[in-house]
Tab-separated table of C-alpha atoms in Angstrom:
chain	number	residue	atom	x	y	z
A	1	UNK	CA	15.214	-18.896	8.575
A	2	UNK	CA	15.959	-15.157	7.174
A	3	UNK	CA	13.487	-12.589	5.677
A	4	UNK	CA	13.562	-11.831	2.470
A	5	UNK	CA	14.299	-8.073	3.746
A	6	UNK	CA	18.000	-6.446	3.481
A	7	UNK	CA	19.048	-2.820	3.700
A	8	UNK	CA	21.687	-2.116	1.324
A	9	UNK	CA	23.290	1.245	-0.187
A	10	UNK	CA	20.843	3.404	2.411
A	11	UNK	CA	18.128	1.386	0.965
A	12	UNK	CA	15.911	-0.935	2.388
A	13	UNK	CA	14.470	-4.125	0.345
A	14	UNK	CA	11.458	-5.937	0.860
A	15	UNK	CA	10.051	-9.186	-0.719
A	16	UNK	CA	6.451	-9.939	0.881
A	17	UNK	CA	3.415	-11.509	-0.313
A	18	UNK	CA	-0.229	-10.793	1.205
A	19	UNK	CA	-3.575	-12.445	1.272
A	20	UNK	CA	-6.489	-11.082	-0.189
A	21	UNK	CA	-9.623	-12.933	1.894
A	22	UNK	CA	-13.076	-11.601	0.885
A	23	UNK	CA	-15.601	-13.957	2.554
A	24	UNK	CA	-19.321	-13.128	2.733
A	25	UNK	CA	-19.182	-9.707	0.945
A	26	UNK	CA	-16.150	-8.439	3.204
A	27	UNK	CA	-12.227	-8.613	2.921
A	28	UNK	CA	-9.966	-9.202	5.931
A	29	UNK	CA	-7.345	-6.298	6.373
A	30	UNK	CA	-5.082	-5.763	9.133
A	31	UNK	CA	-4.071	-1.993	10.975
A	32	UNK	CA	-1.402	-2.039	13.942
A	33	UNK	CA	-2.595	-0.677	16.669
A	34	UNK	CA	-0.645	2.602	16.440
A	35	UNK	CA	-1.502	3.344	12.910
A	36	UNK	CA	-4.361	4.841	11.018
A	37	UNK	CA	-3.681	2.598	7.739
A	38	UNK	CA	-5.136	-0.696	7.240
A	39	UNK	CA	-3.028	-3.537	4.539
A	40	UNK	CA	-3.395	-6.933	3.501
A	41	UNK	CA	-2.308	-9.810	5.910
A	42	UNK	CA	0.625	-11.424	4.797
A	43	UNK	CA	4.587	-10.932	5.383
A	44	UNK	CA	7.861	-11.064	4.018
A	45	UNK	CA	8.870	-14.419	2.410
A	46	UNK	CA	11.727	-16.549	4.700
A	47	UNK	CA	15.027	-17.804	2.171
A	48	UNK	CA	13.660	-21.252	0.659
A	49	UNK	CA	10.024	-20.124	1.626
A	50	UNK	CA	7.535	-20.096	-2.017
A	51	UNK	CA	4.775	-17.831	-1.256
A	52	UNK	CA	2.671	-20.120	-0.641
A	53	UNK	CA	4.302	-21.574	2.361
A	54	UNK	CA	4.707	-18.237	3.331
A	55	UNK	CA	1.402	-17.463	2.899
A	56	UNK	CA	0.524	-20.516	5.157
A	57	UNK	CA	2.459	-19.422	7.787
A	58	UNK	CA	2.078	-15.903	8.495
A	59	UNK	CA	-1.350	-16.468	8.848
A	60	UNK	CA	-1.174	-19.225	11.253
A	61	UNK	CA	1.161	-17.245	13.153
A	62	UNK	CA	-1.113	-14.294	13.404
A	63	UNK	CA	-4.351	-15.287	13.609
A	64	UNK	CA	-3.938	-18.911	13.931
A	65	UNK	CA	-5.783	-19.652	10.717
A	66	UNK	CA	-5.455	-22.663	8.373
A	67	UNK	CA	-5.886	-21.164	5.194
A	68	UNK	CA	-6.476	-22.043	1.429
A	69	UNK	CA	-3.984	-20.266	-0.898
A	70	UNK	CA	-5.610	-19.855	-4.300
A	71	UNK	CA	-4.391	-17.596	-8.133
A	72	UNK	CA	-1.918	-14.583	-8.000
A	73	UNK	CA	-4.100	-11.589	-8.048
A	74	UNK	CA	-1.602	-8.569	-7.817
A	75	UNK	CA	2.249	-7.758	-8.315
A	76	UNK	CA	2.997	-4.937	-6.853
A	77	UNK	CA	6.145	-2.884	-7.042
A	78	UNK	CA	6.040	-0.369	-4.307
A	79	UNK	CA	8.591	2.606	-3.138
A	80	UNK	CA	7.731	4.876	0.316
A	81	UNK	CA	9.811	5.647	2.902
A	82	UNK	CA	11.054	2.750	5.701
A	83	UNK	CA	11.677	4.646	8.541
A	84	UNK	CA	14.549	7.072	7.598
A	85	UNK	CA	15.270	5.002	4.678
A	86	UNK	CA	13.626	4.442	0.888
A	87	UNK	CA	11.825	1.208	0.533
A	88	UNK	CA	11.866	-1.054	-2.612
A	89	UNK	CA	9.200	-3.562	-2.309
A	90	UNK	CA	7.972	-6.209	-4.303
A	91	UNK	CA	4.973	-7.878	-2.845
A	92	UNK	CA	2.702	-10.319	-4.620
A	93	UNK	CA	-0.880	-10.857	-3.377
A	94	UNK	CA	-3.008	-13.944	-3.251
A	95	UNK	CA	-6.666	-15.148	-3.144
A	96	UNK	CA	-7.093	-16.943	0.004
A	97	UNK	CA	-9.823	-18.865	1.914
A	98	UNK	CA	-9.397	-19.310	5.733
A	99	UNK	CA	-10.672	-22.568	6.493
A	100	UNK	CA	-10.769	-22.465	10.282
A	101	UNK	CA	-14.651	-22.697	11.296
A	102	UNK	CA	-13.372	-20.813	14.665
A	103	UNK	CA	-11.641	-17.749	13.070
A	104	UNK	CA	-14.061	-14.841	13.281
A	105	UNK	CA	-15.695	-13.903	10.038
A	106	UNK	CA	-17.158	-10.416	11.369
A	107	UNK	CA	-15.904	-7.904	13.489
A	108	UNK	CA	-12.589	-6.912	14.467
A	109	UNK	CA	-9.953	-9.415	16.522
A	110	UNK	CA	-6.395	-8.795	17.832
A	111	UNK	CA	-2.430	-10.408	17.224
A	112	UNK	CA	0.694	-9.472	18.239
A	113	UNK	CA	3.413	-9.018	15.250
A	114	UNK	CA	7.249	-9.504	15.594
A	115	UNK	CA	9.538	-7.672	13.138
A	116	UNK	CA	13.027	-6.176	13.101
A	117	UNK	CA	13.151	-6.677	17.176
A	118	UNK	CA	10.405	-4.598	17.636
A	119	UNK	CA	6.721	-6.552	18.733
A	120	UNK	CA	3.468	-4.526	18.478
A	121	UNK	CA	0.095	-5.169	18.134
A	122	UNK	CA	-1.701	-5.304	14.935
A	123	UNK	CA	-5.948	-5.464	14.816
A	124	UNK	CA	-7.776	-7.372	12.176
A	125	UNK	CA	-10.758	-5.955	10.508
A	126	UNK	CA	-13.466	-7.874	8.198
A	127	UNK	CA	-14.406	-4.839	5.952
A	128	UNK	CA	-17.245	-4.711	3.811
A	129	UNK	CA	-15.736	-4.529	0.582
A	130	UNK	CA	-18.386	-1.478	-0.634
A	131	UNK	CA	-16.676	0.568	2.383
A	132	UNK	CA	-13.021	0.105	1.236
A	133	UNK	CA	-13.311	3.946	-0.068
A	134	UNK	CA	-13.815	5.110	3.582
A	135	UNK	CA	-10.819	4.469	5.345
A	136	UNK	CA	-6.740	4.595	4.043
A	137	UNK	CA	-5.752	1.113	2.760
A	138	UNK	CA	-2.494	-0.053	1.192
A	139	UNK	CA	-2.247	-0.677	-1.882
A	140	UNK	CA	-4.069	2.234	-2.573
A	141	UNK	CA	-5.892	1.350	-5.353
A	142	UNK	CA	-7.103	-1.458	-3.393
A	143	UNK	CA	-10.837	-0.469	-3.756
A	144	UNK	CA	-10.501	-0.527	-7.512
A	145	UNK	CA	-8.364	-3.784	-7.612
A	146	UNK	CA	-10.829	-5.194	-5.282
A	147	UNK	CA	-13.885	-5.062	-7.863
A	148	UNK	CA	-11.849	-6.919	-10.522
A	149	UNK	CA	-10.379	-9.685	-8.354
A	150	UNK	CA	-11.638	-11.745	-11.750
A	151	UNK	CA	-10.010	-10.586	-14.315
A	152	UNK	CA	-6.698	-11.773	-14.019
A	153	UNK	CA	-3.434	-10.645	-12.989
A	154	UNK	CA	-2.997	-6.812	-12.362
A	155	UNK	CA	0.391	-4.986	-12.066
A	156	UNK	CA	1.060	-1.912	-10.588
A	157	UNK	CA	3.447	1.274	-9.384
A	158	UNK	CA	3.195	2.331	-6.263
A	159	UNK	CA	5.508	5.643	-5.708
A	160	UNK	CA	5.491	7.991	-2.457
């Protein structure tokens, strides 16, 4: 299969979807190793994929996790730079449950990652959701969005 992720006119364009996990007062986010940023788990949708299945398997390829996909949280349309070139994003985020007993729940564990050639590793971080506002997470209004997971669906602009 293909990802959902082109480059066309000097432009790059990028359909992903991410899973939002908060389980026992923390949220699951993911940081490669290299980076200071932490962002939801999750990756670009495969041609015929729905975002579900997507869902399913990007985290069963990273972490090894079954998982529960649950409502459409966040759309997010997102622009910042891809390398030397602009990114357009979309990238809708999910509820999810991971349903694997043997998956940490606390702590931080490691996966490796495999995109455009390149592999590196990416770290995996249960957060406590009250400490969200210390450290640089994308979307950046992630803390906010992340106290109103219950109100529906939010949209947002996301501009570098």
């Amino acid at each position: 299969m293909s990802d959902i992720l082109f480059r066309k006119d000097g432009w790059v364009f990028s359909y992903r979807v991410a899973g939002i996990a908060v389980q026992n007062g923390k949220v699951l986010l993911q940081k490669p190793t290299n980076e200071d940023f932490y962002a939801f788990p999750g990756g670009h949708v495969e041609f015929g994929e729905t975002n579900e299945e997507t869902l399913i398997r990007e985290y069963k390829e990273e972490i090894g996790a079954n998982i529960a996909v649950g409502e459409l949280k966040w759309v997010a349309e997102a622009f910042f730079p891809w390398g030397e070139s602009p990114c357009h994003q979309i990238c809708l985020y999910y509820a999810i449950e991971i349903t694997d007993e043997d998956i940490p729940k606390d702590g931080m564990f490691m996966a490796k990652e495999h995109m455009e050639g390149k592999n590196f590793d990416l770290e995996f971080h249960w957060v406590p959701v009250e400490k969200t506002g210390d450290i640089e997470i994308y979307p950046e209004n992630a803390k906010e969005l992340l106290l109103h997971l219950e109100e529906g669906v939010k949209h947002f602009f996301y501009k570098e």
